[in-house]
XYZ file of N, CA and C in Angstrom:
639
model
N 53.928 -5.843 37.524
C 53.794 -6.545 36.244
C 52.519 -7.080 35.957
N 52.287 -8.070 37.180
C 51.377 -9.032 36.528
C 49.719 -8.220 37.043
N 49.613 -6.941 37.802
C 48.951 -6.475 38.530
C 48.452 -5.061 37.007
N 49.312 -4.771 36.761
C 49.187 -4.140 35.459
C 48.603 -4.441 34.070
N 48.719 -6.201 34.001
C 48.392 -6.498 32.561
C 46.978 -7.083 33.487
N 46.701 -7.244 33.972
C 45.142 -7.847 34.922
C 44.631 -6.209 34.563
N 45.197 -5.402 34.785
C 44.185 -4.082 35.396
C 43.860 -3.560 33.603
N 44.744 -3.691 32.609
C 44.294 -3.547 30.829
C 43.149 -4.803 30.386
N 43.865 -6.196 31.151
C 42.678 -7.117 30.155
C 41.073 -7.147 30.637
N 40.758 -6.185 31.534
C 39.367 -6.291 32.075
C 39.020 -5.248 31.302
N 39.649 -4.035 30.991
C 38.355 -3.423 29.918
C 38.525 -3.960 28.884
N 39.802 -4.644 28.649
C 39.612 -5.382 26.614
C 38.870 -6.609 27.253
N 38.010 -6.903 27.941
C 37.363 -7.849 27.982
C 36.036 -7.551 27.774
N 35.551 -6.165 28.612
C 34.503 -5.679 28.389
C 34.587 -4.935 27.158
N 35.478 -4.321 26.634
C 35.402 -4.050 25.061
C 34.531 -4.887 24.269
N 35.822 -5.966 24.276
C 34.834 -6.746 23.460
C 33.872 -8.219 23.668
N 33.201 -8.204 24.744
C 31.882 -8.224 25.476
C 30.788 -7.477 24.444
N 30.840 -6.089 24.626
C 30.231 -5.449 24.487
C 29.983 -5.903 22.977
N 31.580 -5.205 22.092
C 31.524 -5.147 20.343
C 30.313 -6.830 19.880
N 30.482 -7.667 21.015
C 29.661 -9.014 20.654
C 28.760 -8.675 20.618
N 27.855 -8.173 21.685
C 26.874 -8.176 22.247
C 25.938 -7.555 20.462
N 26.559 -6.123 20.414
C 26.993 -5.006 19.716
C 25.842 -5.619 18.118
N 26.794 -5.894 17.986
C 27.587 -7.498 16.775
C 25.779 -8.964 16.957
N 25.405 -8.844 17.469
C 24.650 -10.260 17.527
C 22.980 -9.177 17.526
N 23.108 -8.342 18.176
C 22.009 -7.234 18.481
C 21.607 -6.629 17.035
N 22.443 -6.052 16.313
C 22.794 -5.771 14.742
C 21.898 -6.509 14.023
N 22.613 -8.028 13.955
C 22.326 -8.945 13.089
C 21.320 -9.721 13.208
N 20.561 -9.306 14.533
C 18.992 -9.849 14.395
C 18.226 -9.057 13.873
N 18.577 -7.431 14.284
C 17.713 -6.201 13.299
C 17.442 -6.426 12.232
N 19.094 -7.012 11.739
C 18.913 -6.549 10.197
C 18.057 -8.223 9.668
N 17.971 -9.023 10.064
C 16.769 -10.176 10.133
C 15.646 -10.198 10.272
N 15.457 -9.567 11.353
C 14.083 -8.699 11.587
C 13.918 -7.800 10.518
N 14.352 -6.755 9.766
C 14.173 -5.983 8.920
C 13.567 -6.689 7.402
N 14.741 -7.458 7.338
C 14.793 -8.742 6.434
C 13.122 -9.035 6.129
N 12.745 -9.819 6.613
C 11.373 -10.630 6.996
C 10.393 -9.449 7.052
N 10.771 -8.102 7.310
C 8.994 -6.955 7.484
C 9.283 -7.029 6.149
N 10.664 -6.650 5.710
C 10.045 -6.420 4.145
C 9.729 -6.528 3.296
N 10.345 -8.970 3.406
C 9.839 -9.634 2.480
C 8.198 -10.122 2.704
N 7.677 -9.409 3.902
C 6.364 -9.563 4.068
C 5.373 -8.063 3.226
N 5.993 -7.151 3.279
C 5.380 -6.119 2.860
C 5.398 -6.042 1.726
N 6.069 -7.490 0.719
C 6.661 -7.069 -0.765
C 5.423 -8.177 -0.902
N 5.143 -9.259 -0.145
C 3.768 -10.403 -0.366
C 2.263 -9.756 -0.522
N 2.517 -8.583 0.625
C 1.652 -7.825 0.502
C 1.098 -6.720 -0.456
N 1.965 -6.806 -1.305
C 2.087 -5.805 -2.449
C 1.871 -7.067 -3.161
N 1.809 -7.958 -3.573
C 1.839 -9.067 -4.435
C 0.712 -8.770 -5.125
N 0.038 -9.249 -3.794
C -1.729 -9.523 -3.181
C -2.670 -8.662 -3.833
N -2.094 -7.295 -3.279
C -3.427 -6.645 -3.455
C -3.231 -6.198 -5.197
N -1.731 -5.913 -6.317
C -1.892 -5.927 -6.719
C -2.603 -7.131 -7.922
N -2.961 -7.866 -7.291
C -3.435 -8.817 -7.849
C -5.116 -8.892 -7.855
N -5.490 -7.861 -6.890
C -6.763 -7.851 -6.420
C -7.477 -8.679 -5.156
N -6.326 -9.552 -4.345
C -6.984 -10.530 -3.226
C -6.351 -10.205 -1.982
N -7.406 -9.366 -1.490
C -7.342 -8.589 -0.251
C -7.397 -9.846 1.212
N -8.000 -10.933 0.825
C -8.202 -11.845 1.273
C -6.569 -13.009 1.603
N -5.758 -12.719 1.106
C -4.559 -12.930 1.355
C -3.261 -11.868 1.667
N -3.950 -10.623 1.422
C -3.211 -9.569 1.460
C -2.934 -9.734 3.477
N -4.298 -9.701 3.709
C -4.770 -9.433 4.740
C -4.087 -10.493 5.402
N -3.928 -11.696 5.655
C -3.409 -13.033 6.300
C -2.013 -12.507 6.302
N -1.530 -11.934 5.639
C -0.111 -11.215 5.979
C -0.109 -10.043 6.813
N -0.590 -9.197 6.430
C -1.066 -7.861 7.783
C -0.844 -8.667 9.039
N -1.843 -9.471 8.933
C -1.645 -9.900 10.307
C -0.446 -10.621 10.693
N 0.056 -11.201 9.912
C 1.622 -11.783 10.935
C 2.846 -10.475 10.869
N 2.483 -9.220 10.160
C 2.902 -8.047 10.614
C 2.756 -7.036 11.903
N 1.460 -7.521 11.671
C 0.735 -6.616 13.138
C 1.381 -7.990 14.581
N 1.651 -9.250 13.993
C 2.151 -10.197 15.484
C 3.697 -9.597 15.523
N 4.407 -9.170 14.811
C 5.926 -8.647 15.107
C 5.357 -7.464 15.217
N 4.695 -6.865 14.820
C 4.935 -5.037 15.713
C 3.271 -4.815 15.919
N 2.979 -4.708 16.607
C 1.514 -4.232 17.050
C 0.847 -2.920 17.026
N 1.504 -2.206 16.529
C 1.486 -0.481 16.400
C 1.612 -0.367 14.820
N 1.888 -1.141 13.415
C 2.296 -0.587 12.345
C 1.183 0.201 12.134
N 1.828 0.609 11.223
C 0.447 2.051 10.528
C -0.016 0.987 8.980
N 0.476 0.588 7.931
C 0.132 -0.177 7.397
C -0.817 -1.292 7.390
N -0.429 -2.279 8.382
C -0.892 -3.442 8.811
C -2.602 -2.670 9.635
N -2.843 -2.138 10.778
C -3.468 -1.261 11.307
C -5.402 -0.263 9.583
N -4.270 0.087 8.914
C -5.097 1.089 7.933
C -5.434 0.172 7.200
N -4.561 -1.119 6.914
C -5.242 -2.159 5.872
C -6.372 -2.513 6.392
N -6.127 -2.831 7.580
C -7.364 -4.157 7.780
C -8.073 -3.553 8.472
N -8.714 -2.380 8.670
C -9.468 -1.834 8.824
C -10.401 -1.677 7.435
N -9.366 -1.172 6.651
C -10.324 -0.811 5.288
C -10.514 -2.833 4.736
N -10.527 -3.475 5.331
C -10.799 -4.921 4.711
C -11.957 -5.498 5.191
N -11.533 -4.727 6.171
C -13.107 -5.012 7.506
C -13.740 -3.812 7.216
N -13.863 -3.138 6.623
C -14.882 -2.140 6.738
C -15.644 -2.098 5.326
N -15.062 -2.505 3.814
C -15.834 -3.266 2.869
C -16.270 -5.094 3.021
N -15.872 -5.164 3.815
C -16.288 -6.793 4.877
C -17.362 -5.890 5.133
N -18.291 -5.183 5.520
C -19.375 -5.221 6.623
C -19.104 -5.406 7.603
N -18.070 -5.620 8.338
C -17.433 -5.806 9.879
C -17.301 -4.601 10.654
N -18.098 -3.568 10.855
C -17.531 -2.296 10.732
C -16.875 -2.623 12.108
N -17.458 -3.506 13.218
C -16.680 -3.394 14.973
C -15.358 -3.850 14.372
N -15.212 -4.842 14.002
C -13.765 -5.168 13.393
C -12.289 -4.043 13.337
N -13.341 -2.840 12.173
C -12.800 -1.989 11.487
C -12.465 -0.868 12.657
N -13.755 -0.754 12.940
C -13.097 0.416 14.494
C -12.359 0.028 15.104
N -12.140 -1.364 15.201
C -11.313 -1.210 16.588
C -9.834 -1.360 15.762
N -9.741 -1.434 14.508
C -8.655 -1.347 14.151
C -8.671 0.363 13.901
N -9.657 1.242 13.736
C -9.253 2.287 13.653
C -8.442 3.274 14.617
N -9.291 2.480 16.074
C -8.699 2.665 17.592
C -7.565 2.970 17.511
N -7.285 2.252 17.471
C -5.731 1.416 17.351
C -4.440 2.526 16.863
N -5.769 2.434 15.185
C -4.850 3.349 14.262
C -4.123 4.950 14.942
N -5.541 5.630 15.280
C -5.843 6.443 15.967
C -4.834 7.020 17.209
N -4.727 5.431 17.725
C -3.379 6.057 19.067
C -2.785 6.378 18.675
N -2.033 5.058 17.788
C -0.835 5.089 17.946
C 0.012 6.391 16.487
N -0.730 6.417 15.915
C -1.038 7.256 14.655
C -1.765 8.027 13.927
N -1.592 8.967 15.501
C -3.330 10.082 14.836
C -3.360 11.026 13.781
N -2.099 10.987 13.335
C -1.888 12.011 11.946
C -2.752 10.797 10.337
N -2.161 9.591 10.635
C -2.274 8.767 9.503
C -2.730 9.582 8.282
N -2.466 9.205 7.417
C -3.340 9.881 5.927
C -4.244 9.323 5.799
N -4.486 7.725 6.366
C -5.939 7.152 5.464
C -7.191 7.166 6.714
N -6.615 7.978 8.113
C -7.745 7.862 8.732
C -9.123 7.820 7.964
N -8.743 9.471 7.596
C -10.765 9.541 6.871
C -11.094 8.668 5.643
N -9.899 7.580 4.880
C -10.654 6.880 4.203
C -10.910 5.708 5.286
N -10.698 5.765 5.825
C -11.420 4.010 7.368
C -12.237 4.660 7.293
N -13.085 5.998 7.595
C -14.109 6.260 8.107
C -15.072 6.472 7.277
N -14.531 7.004 6.108
C -15.654 6.819 4.889
C -15.752 5.144 4.790
N -14.945 4.507 4.406
C -14.762 3.247 4.479
C -15.805 2.928 5.060
N -16.129 2.833 6.528
C -16.505 2.371 7.613
C -18.272 2.514 7.205
N -18.449 4.122 6.832
C -19.746 4.893 6.750
C -20.426 3.800 5.430
N -20.264 3.670 4.363
C -19.903 2.412 3.115
C -20.173 1.048 3.500
N -19.898 0.917 4.387
C -20.088 -0.381 4.887
C -19.805 -1.744 3.589
N -21.080 -2.350 3.555
C -20.857 -3.646 2.519
C -21.314 -3.205 1.175
N -22.048 -2.126 1.684
C -22.136 -1.338 -0.054
C -21.045 -0.837 -1.410
N -20.220 -1.495 -0.565
C -18.455 -0.901 -1.228
C -18.417 -1.909 -2.355
N -18.947 -3.426 -2.594
C -18.706 -4.535 -3.442
C -20.373 -3.857 -4.427
N -21.358 -3.715 -3.645
C -22.378 -3.340 -4.744
C -21.728 -1.653 -5.575
N -21.545 -1.029 -4.782
C -20.525 -0.044 -5.761
C -19.925 -0.142 -6.935
N -18.608 -1.040 -6.662
C -17.650 -1.516 -7.440
C -18.859 -2.471 -8.956
N -19.685 -2.952 -8.507
C -20.212 -3.853 -9.612
C -20.930 -2.380 -10.286
N -21.405 -1.163 -9.609
C -21.981 -0.888 -10.480
C -21.200 -0.243 -11.456
N -20.231 0.233 -10.657
C -18.818 1.361 -11.995
C -18.820 0.343 -12.811
N -18.081 -0.566 -12.683
C -17.844 -1.679 -13.828
C -19.052 -1.725 -14.675
N -20.059 -2.318 -14.511
C -21.468 -2.447 -15.214
C -21.589 -0.993 -16.145
N -21.245 -0.011 -16.533
C -21.635 1.457 -16.650
C -20.387 1.536 -17.170
N -19.057 1.464 -17.108
C -18.004 0.651 -17.900
C -17.915 -0.083 -19.259
N -18.885 -1.128 -18.685
C -19.381 -1.876 -20.129
C -19.761 -1.419 -20.573
N -21.174 -0.578 -20.419
C -21.759 -0.245 -21.377
C -21.056 1.129 -22.202
N -20.710 1.465 -21.629
C -19.410 2.754 -22.414
C -20.176 3.947 -22.029
N -20.338 4.338 -20.930
C -21.191 5.171 -19.964
C -19.916 5.643 -18.885
N -18.928 6.207 -19.514
C -17.475 6.279 -18.379
C -17.507 7.472 -17.532
N -18.374 8.248 -18.077
C -18.385 9.401 -17.136
C -19.264 8.826 -15.884
N -20.675 8.325 -15.710
C -21.115 7.802 -14.948
C -20.275 6.919 -14.250
N -19.725 6.214 -15.011
C -18.702 4.984 -14.203
C -17.789 5.939 -13.238
N -17.127 6.979 -13.562
C -16.705 7.365 -12.687
C -16.887 8.465 -11.936
N -18.255 8.927 -11.716
C -18.715 9.038 -11.013
C -19.051 7.922 -9.671
N -19.550 6.776 -10.184
C -19.575 5.666 -9.464
C -18.491 4.798 -8.387
N -17.469 5.627 -9.297
C -15.692 5.147 -8.872
C -15.472 6.184 -7.327
N -16.020 7.243 -7.792
C -15.969 8.457 -6.585
C -16.589 7.890 -5.744
N -17.728 7.420 -5.261
C -18.390 6.985 -4.727
C -17.396 6.069 -3.511
N -17.192 5.516 -4.409
C -16.491 4.383 -3.625
C -14.841 4.876 -3.078
N -14.123 5.435 -3.815
C -12.718 6.640 -2.884
C -13.297 7.577 -2.296
N -13.836 8.270 -2.543
C -14.257 9.457 -2.183
C -13.134 10.394 -2.557
N -12.399 11.408 -1.683
C -11.849 12.057 -1.892
C -9.876 11.424 -2.160
N -10.389 9.990 -1.375
C -8.805 9.646 -1.758
C -8.579 8.876 -2.987
N -6.946 8.574 -2.979
C -6.580 8.125 -4.306
C -6.291 7.134 -4.382
N -7.503 6.435 -5.272
C -7.365 5.056 -4.982
C -5.752 4.664 -5.317
N -5.145 3.126 -4.918
C -4.247 2.346 -5.355
C -4.117 0.939 -5.766
N -3.116 0.243 -5.809
C -3.517 -0.939 -6.481
C -3.918 -1.435 -7.242
N -5.088 -2.858 -7.402
C -4.922 -2.980 -8.923
C -6.436 -2.012 -8.998
N -6.927 -1.971 -7.975
C -8.942 -1.527 -8.357
C -8.010 0.353 -8.220
N -6.918 0.909 -8.159
C -6.140 2.289 -8.253
C -5.950 2.144 -10.014
N -5.526 1.194 -10.793
C -5.343 1.247 -12.125
C -6.423 0.518 -12.912
N -7.385 0.109 -12.429
C -8.911 -0.291 -12.949
C -9.387 1.465 -13.265
N -9.670 1.955 -12.384
C -10.374 3.290 -12.254
C -9.131 4.336 -12.990
N -8.740 4.479 -12.744
C -7.016 5.585 -13.833
C -7.152 4.799 -15.229
N -7.373 3.911 -15.635
C -7.395 3.668 -16.635
C -9.071 3.898 -17.323
N -10.147 3.598 -16.140
C -11.429 4.179 -16.790
C -10.892 5.678 -17.054
N -10.701 6.348 -16.128
C -10.975 7.734 -16.040
C -10.034 8.270 -17.868
N -8.798 7.770 -17.929
C -7.887 7.970 -19.047
C -8.687 8.046 -20.523
N -10.263 7.414 -20.251
C -10.975 7.177 -21.941
C -12.130 8.349 -21.731
N -12.031 9.228 -20.293
C -13.156 10.277 -20.569
C -12.308 11.332 -21.301
N -13.389 12.019 -21.804
C -12.874 13.762 -22.233
C -12.238 14.383 -21.534
N -12.214 14.490 -20.262
C -11.554 15.581 -19.726
C -11.044 15.104 -18.756
N -10.403 12.990 -18.478
C -9.634 13.179 -17.103
C -8.224 12.433 -17.455
N -7.771 12.660 -18.677
C -6.148 12.858 -19.415
C -4.904 12.312 -18.048
N -5.230 14.179 -17.948
C -4.235 14.381 -16.984
C -4.201 13.721 -15.628
N -5.501 13.888 -15.170
C -5.636 12.806 -13.829
C -5.481 11.803 -13.813
N -5.860 10.825 -14.960
C -5.147 9.437 -15.122
C -4.132 9.388 -15.145
N -3.466 10.501 -15.679
C -1.815 10.551 -15.930
C -0.506 11.046 -14.519
N -1.529 11.288 -13.851
C -1.176 11.495 -12.436
C -0.977 10.524 -11.801
N -1.591 9.998 -11.926
C -2.641 8.583 -10.844
C -1.989 7.682 -11.518
N -1.768 7.289 -12.580
C -0.849 6.269 -12.996
C 1.144 6.137 -12.553
N 1.389 7.254 -13.191
C 2.722 7.499 -12.670
C 2.556 6.962 -11.162
N 1.826 7.603 -10.094
C 1.766 7.817 -9.068
C 1.281 5.828 -8.534
N 0.796 5.557 -9.319
C 0.452 4.152 -8.990
C 2.217 3.084 -9.296
N 3.153 3.235 -10.423
C 3.758 3.180 -10.669
C 5.227 3.086 -10.362
N 4.970 4.428 -9.131
C 6.204 4.756 -7.911
C 6.249 4.087 -7.096
N 4.660 3.872 -6.925
C 3.968 3.203 -5.639
C 5.082 1.429 -5.520
N 4.512 0.819 -6.911
C 4.669 -0.339 -7.400
C 6.210 -0.727 -7.383
N 7.096 0.366 -7.583
C 8.665 0.040 -7.769
C 8.785 -0.253 -9.160
N 7.447 0.232 -9.796
C 8.130 0.148 -11.547
C 7.273 -1.422 -12.099
N 6.712 -1.780 -11.524
C 5.872 -3.551 -11.595
C 5.589 -3.367 -13.075
N 5.333 -4.222 -13.579
C 5.300 -4.174 -14.915
C 3.962 -3.818 -15.348
N 2.603 -4.474 -14.324
C 2.010 -4.340 -14.684
C 1.442 -2.014 -14.839
N 2.012 -2.246 -13.752
C 1.716 -0.469 -13.801
C 2.806 0.569 -14.610
N 3.733 -0.293 -15.305
C 4.339 0.559 -16.571
C 3.380 0.275 -17.338
N 3.318 -1.019 -18.014
C 2.309 -0.970 -19.089
C 1.133 -0.115 -18.942
N 0.303 0.413 -17.477
C -0.842 0.710 -18.238
C -0.121 2.713 -18.593
N 0.788 3.269 -17.343
C 0.986 4.115 -17.774
C 1.657 4.001 -18.918
N 2.518 2.916 -19.815
C 3.168 3.363 -20.997
C 1.842 3.695 -22.129
N 0.459 2.943 -22.205
C -0.622 2.792 -23.286
C -1.353 4.183 -22.731
N -1.473 4.368 -21.604
C -1.439 5.765 -21.471
C -0.760 7.064 -22.516
N 0.151 7.204 -22.224
C 0.373 8.205 -22.666
C 0.725 8.442 -24.327
N 0.798 7.174 -24.732
C 0.722 6.497 -26.188
C -0.703 6.823 -26.787
N -1.867 7.472 -25.987
C -2.551 7.765 -26.488
C -2.906 9.205 -26.860
N -1.950 10.116 -26.499
C -1.897 11.329 -27.067
C -0.303 11.715 -28.213
N -0.361 12.896 -28.864
C 0.712 12.770 -29.589
C 1.250 13.474 -29.069
N 1.755 14.187 -27.650
C 2.740 15.238 -27.620
C 3.303 14.063 -26.334
N 2.991 13.081 -25.864
C 3.900 12.446 -24.859
C 4.283 10.870 -25.241
N 3.644 10.572 -26.727
C 3.876 9.398 -27.747
C 4.757 8.401 -27.808
N 5.753 9.982 -27.937
C 7.320 9.256 -28.082
C 7.354 8.247 -27.017
N 7.233 8.985 -25.734
C 7.543 8.208 -23.963
C 7.229 7.235 -23.957
N 5.598 7.270 -24.021
C 4.625 5.904 -24.515
C 5.840 4.509 -24.982
N 5.389 5.369 -26.343
C 5.608 3.748 -27.100
C 7.716 3.358 -26.713
N 8.391 4.579 -25.987
C 9.677 3.551 -25.778
C 9.399 3.067 -24.136
N 9.006 3.534 -23.288
C 7.953 2.612 -22.301
C 7.705 1.158 -22.147
N 6.863 0.773 -23.783
C 6.977 -0.006 -24.340
C 7.791 -1.281 -24.794
N 8.322 -0.265 -25.410
C 9.587 -1.472 -26.260
C 10.284 -2.189 -25.610
């Protein structure tokens, strides 16, 4: 009888031990995911407020956790390129291409590296044209900054709000603002920008006013 009990206890002990290890591993994985989610929320917060310096600090923390994180590598490459740090940008780009060869922002990064530290000058030119009321010229200047890539974050809001004021840009601006609103999870800033844009035309005014309410 004792032999029979022992033979049953051994597999039971192994089962409980395995379950305990699995539980610890699952708890740790959830904690790591929660920490990463919080970092990504912080990145979004600073990017929406036009503070790439703060966002870059957080992306570095993400990279320490995951050296091949596509969002971190692409963002840091863009920040470096726009700051005129060509070698640093190319380093992040190489890592991104090696780990994620089909990443959608690779083309934008290469373009940003080509523009280099002219990024700030081009952006300043676009904003000056907006202030002068030359919206079509301003849009052309913005497009030199973005190229064929859709802008995001605070700068995306700036661009699409300007585009919405042109004669032919309303539909593109609407689509862009809807995308930004989705990307931000319906943040107050993007929701307000979209609502105002919709309120400018009779066909969408009711929806815009409803969003503003």
